[in-house]
Structure formats: C-alpha cells, structure tokens
Short mmCIF file of C-alpha atoms in Angstrom, two decimals:
data_model
loop_
_atom_site.label_atom_id
_atom_site.label_comp_id
_atom_site.label_asym_id
_atom_site.label_seq_id
_atom_site.Cartn_x
_atom_site.Cartn_y
_atom_site.Cartn_z
CA UNK I 1 0.00 0.00 0.00
CA UNK I 2 1.32 3.45 -0.92
CA UNK I 3 2.52 5.76 1.79
CA UNK I 4 0.29 8.83 1.93
CA UNK I 5 0.13 11.82 4.22
CA UNK I 6 -3.07 10.42 5.70
CA UNK I 7 -1.45 7.05 6.49
CA UNK I 8 1.58 8.75 8.00
CA UNK I 9 -0.57 10.92 10.28
CA UNK I 10 -2.72 7.91 11.25
CA UNK I 11 0.41 5.93 12.13
CA UNK I 12 1.79 8.87 14.12
CA UNK I 13 -1.48 9.12 16.08
CA UNK I 14 -1.34 5.39 16.87
CA UNK I 15 2.19 5.76 18.19
CA UNK I 16 1.26 8.90 20.13
CA UNK I 17 -1.68 7.12 21.76
CA UNK I 18 0.34 3.98 22.56
CA UNK I 19 3.76 5.31 23.49
CA UNK I 20 3.42 9.07 23.97
CA UNK I 21 5.07 12.10 22.43
CA UNK I 22 8.56 11.25 23.71
CA UNK I 23 8.58 8.05 21.63
CA UNK I 24 7.08 9.54 18.48
CA UNK I 25 9.96 9.36 16.00
CA UNK I 26 10.16 9.35 12.22
CA UNK I 27 11.87 5.95 12.39
CA UNK I 28 9.11 4.46 14.55
CA UNK I 29 6.43 5.81 12.21
CA UNK I 30 8.29 4.41 9.20
CA UNK I 31 8.68 1.03 10.92
CA UNK I 32 4.95 0.98 11.64
CA UNK I 33 4.24 1.60 7.98
CA UNK I 34 6.84 -0.93 6.82
CA UNK I 35 8.88 1.66 4.92
CA UNK I 36 12.18 3.50 5.24
CA UNK I 37 12.22 6.81 7.12
CA UNK I 38 13.15 8.57 3.87
CA UNK I 39 9.63 7.78 2.63
CA UNK I 40 8.22 9.94 5.41
CA UNK I 41 10.49 12.85 4.47
CA UNK I 42 9.12 12.73 0.93
CA UNK I 43 5.79 13.90 2.38
CA UNK I 44 6.98 15.94 5.39
CA UNK I 45 10.24 17.87 5.19
CA UNK I 46 10.93 17.51 8.91
CA UNK I 47 9.45 16.21 12.13
CA UNK I 48 7.96 19.60 13.04
CA UNK I 49 5.94 19.63 9.82
CA UNK I 50 4.64 16.15 10.62
CA UNK I 51 3.77 17.14 14.19
CA UNK I 52 1.86 20.12 12.79
CA UNK I 53 -0.16 17.75 10.58
CA UNK I 54 -0.85 15.52 13.59
CA UNK I 55 -1.95 18.56 15.62
CA UNK I 56 -4.26 19.59 12.77
CA UNK I 57 -5.84 16.13 12.83
CA UNK I 58 -6.30 16.27 16.61
CA UNK I 59 -7.89 19.72 16.39
CA UNK I 60 -10.12 19.02 13.38
CA UNK I 61 -13.25 18.26 15.47
CA UNK I 62 -12.98 21.60 17.28
CA UNK I 63 -13.80 23.63 14.18
CA UNK I 64 -17.16 21.92 13.72
CA UNK I 65 -20.38 22.55 15.55
CA UNK I 66 -19.83 25.92 17.18
CA UNK I 67 -23.37 27.00 17.97
CA UNK I 68 -23.78 30.64 17.08
CA UNK I 69 -27.41 30.81 18.19
CA UNK I 70 -26.49 30.84 21.89
CA UNK I 71 -25.17 33.70 24.04
CA UNK I 72 -21.44 34.30 23.62
CA UNK I 73 -20.42 33.05 27.09
CA UNK I 74 -22.31 29.78 26.46
CA UNK I 75 -20.68 29.42 23.06
CA UNK I 76 -17.25 29.87 24.66
CA UNK I 77 -18.03 27.19 27.25
CA UNK I 78 -19.15 24.80 24.51
CA UNK I 79 -16.01 25.52 22.48
CA UNK I 80 -13.70 25.04 25.49
CA UNK I 81 -15.28 21.67 26.26
CA UNK I 82 -14.94 20.66 22.61
CA UNK I 83 -11.25 21.61 22.60
CA UNK I 84 -10.65 19.73 25.84
CA UNK I 85 -12.40 16.62 24.50
CA UNK I 86 -10.31 16.71 21.32
CA UNK I 87 -7.09 16.98 23.33
CA UNK I 88 -8.05 14.29 25.83
CA UNK I 89 -8.79 11.89 22.97
CA UNK I 90 -5.03 11.48 22.37
CA UNK I 91 -2.18 10.92 24.78
CA UNK I 92 0.11 13.96 25.16
CA UNK I 93 -2.03 15.91 22.68
CA UNK I 94 -1.98 19.12 24.75
CA UNK I 95 1.81 19.19 24.75
CA UNK I 96 1.99 18.43 21.03
CA UNK I 97 -0.61 21.07 20.14
CA UNK I 98 0.96 23.68 22.43
CA UNK I 99 4.37 23.22 20.80
CA UNK I 100 2.84 23.41 17.33
CA UNK I 101 0.93 26.60 18.16
CA UNK I 102 4.03 28.14 19.76
CA UNK I 103 5.97 27.44 16.57
CA UNK I 104 3.24 28.98 14.38
CA UNK I 105 2.94 25.69 12.53
CA UNK I 106 -0.20 23.88 11.49
CA UNK I 107 -3.27 25.17 9.77
CA UNK I 108 -5.84 24.62 12.54
CA UNK I 109 -5.56 27.23 15.28
CA UNK I 110 -8.22 26.93 17.97
CA UNK I 111 -7.79 30.55 19.05
CA UNK I 112 -8.41 31.74 15.48
CA UNK I 113 -11.44 29.47 15.13
CA UNK I 114 -13.19 30.95 18.15
CA UNK I 115 -12.00 34.52 17.48
CA UNK I 116 -13.93 34.43 14.21
CA UNK I 117 -17.15 33.89 16.18
CA UNK I 118 -16.70 36.81 18.56
CA UNK I 119 -18.37 40.20 18.26
CA UNK I 120 -17.40 41.69 14.88
CA UNK I 121 -17.62 45.16 16.42
CA UNK I 122 -14.72 44.35 18.75
CA UNK I 123 -11.21 45.30 17.72
CA UNK I 124 -9.41 42.27 16.30
CA UNK I 125 -6.77 42.52 19.04
CA UNK I 126 -9.48 42.18 21.71
CA UNK I 127 -11.02 39.12 20.04
CA UNK I 128 -7.63 37.46 19.65
CA UNK I 129 -6.66 38.20 23.28
CA UNK I 130 -9.89 36.69 24.59
CA UNK I 131 -9.54 33.64 22.34
CA UNK I 132 -5.91 33.12 23.39
CA UNK I 133 -6.79 33.37 27.10
CA UNK I 134 -9.38 30.61 26.74
CA UNK I 135 -7.05 28.51 24.56
CA UNK I 136 -4.16 28.82 27.00
CA UNK I 137 -6.37 27.83 29.91
CA UNK I 138 -7.65 24.71 28.13
CA UNK I 139 -4.17 23.69 26.92
CA UNK I 140 -2.64 24.17 30.35
CA UNK I 141 -5.42 22.35 32.14
CA UNK I 142 -5.34 19.38 29.78
CA UNK I 143 -1.54 19.26 29.87
CA UNK I 144 -1.74 18.95 33.65
CA UNK I 145 -4.41 16.24 33.38
CA UNK I 146 -2.37 14.28 30.83
CA UNK I 147 0.84 14.63 32.84
CA UNK I 148 -0.94 13.36 35.93
CA UNK I 149 -2.36 10.40 33.99
CA UNK I 150 1.16 9.50 32.87
CA UNK I 151 2.50 9.81 36.41
CA UNK I 152 -0.30 7.59 37.71
CA UNK I 153 0.38 4.97 35.02
CA UNK I 154 4.09 4.98 35.91
CA UNK I 155 3.36 4.65 39.63
CA UNK I 156 5.00 7.99 40.42
CA UNK I 157 1.85 9.27 42.11
CA UNK I 158 -1.11 7.47 43.58
CA UNK I 159 -4.49 8.21 42.08
CA UNK I 160 -7.21 6.98 39.81
CA UNK I 161 -6.39 6.15 36.21
CA UNK I 162 -7.13 8.99 33.85
CA UNK I 163 -5.99 12.08 35.76
CA UNK I 164 -9.08 14.03 34.67
CA UNK I 165 -10.27 16.85 36.86
CA UNK I 166 -13.68 17.81 35.52
CA UNK I 167 -14.58 19.95 38.52
CA UNK I 168 -11.44 22.09 38.25
CA UNK I 169 -11.95 22.49 34.50
CA UNK I 170 -15.55 23.61 34.92
CA UNK I 171 -14.54 26.00 37.70
CA UNK I 172 -11.82 27.51 35.50
CA UNK I 173 -13.97 28.02 32.43
CA UNK I 174 -16.71 29.29 34.73
CA UNK I 175 -14.35 32.01 35.95
CA UNK I 176 -13.41 32.90 32.38
CA UNK I 177 -17.10 32.99 31.48
CA UNK I 178 -17.84 35.24 34.45
CA UNK I 179 -15.04 37.59 33.44
CA UNK I 180 -16.65 38.00 30.03
CA UNK I 181 -19.70 39.58 31.65
CA UNK I 182 -17.68 42.73 32.28
CA UNK I 183 -16.48 43.10 28.71
CA UNK I 184 -17.79 46.14 26.91
CA UNK I 185 -19.27 45.44 23.53
#
C-alpha cells in the first residue's frame, strides 16, 4: 500500500496514543508503515511539519459545531469543552498542540477558530486576546491532566487512572465565562 500523508498521520497518532510524544519518531512511524524513514520525508520535510499535521488532525473536530445561536459566554463554554475533549482523545495531545501553536505551525488554530465567532464590532486585538486566554487555559489544564495520567500509570503518584479533573476544569472556564460579563461590547 502506498505511503500517503493520511497514512503517516494515522500511524503517528497510533504511536502517540500507545507510546506518547517522547517516543514519536520518524523511524518508529516508518517502521509501523513498513517503509524506510526517507519515505516519510518525501511527504513531510521535517518532524515539526509532521507534528503540525498531527496537531491539525487532533484539532479538526474543534472547528465543527460551534453553535452561534447561543449567548457568547455559552458558546465559549461549549467551544472550550470541545477543545478539551479533542485533546483528551489522544495521549500527550496538549503538549503536542501547544508546541505546534508556539511554533506557528499547522493550519488549525483553535484561538483563530473561536476569534472568528466573537463580536465583529470588537477590535481584532481584543477578540484574539480573549480567544488566546481561553485557549491557554484549556491547553494548560489538559496538559496537567495528561501529565498526571502518565505519572499515575508509571506509579509515580497514587491516584485513579485517567488524571481528569472535571470539577477544576468547569470552575476555571466558569471564571473565564464570568469575566466575560464585564467586557464592553
């Protein structure tokens, strides 16, 4: 079977989910596909470009289904939960996505997605700042959850299996939501 970008990203996601970001290498992906690593570089010039494609795949569900017929604070809550769910669906996804966003790589940017749905009368800088604040909260929260899950699985800390902290997440986005009430339109 021919090596395609889609197969490479799918293989990378399998490795990410099984072994984590630290073990996601071009050689391991190539081995999983039964090809030489050079075949991967034909499609992706370097590992960062591949990680950006993987991040785009992880984030793809976030751009769908933003309900615009609800009040803005409710829409932001819905979007934040959607982003969190997308990140929690893959091991170490928050770390991978954060590094991709920090490098300005990838074509799916969650902060840009939600900024497009904010009040068009607002200055663009205000919309972007609000979107980034929400994005940074979600990324940081999920990164902590995923790190804790790894520590639990390694026996470094005692706790239940998945490291999720739904109550803390809801409290955090609730505070962000409450802060939006004071924003002038």
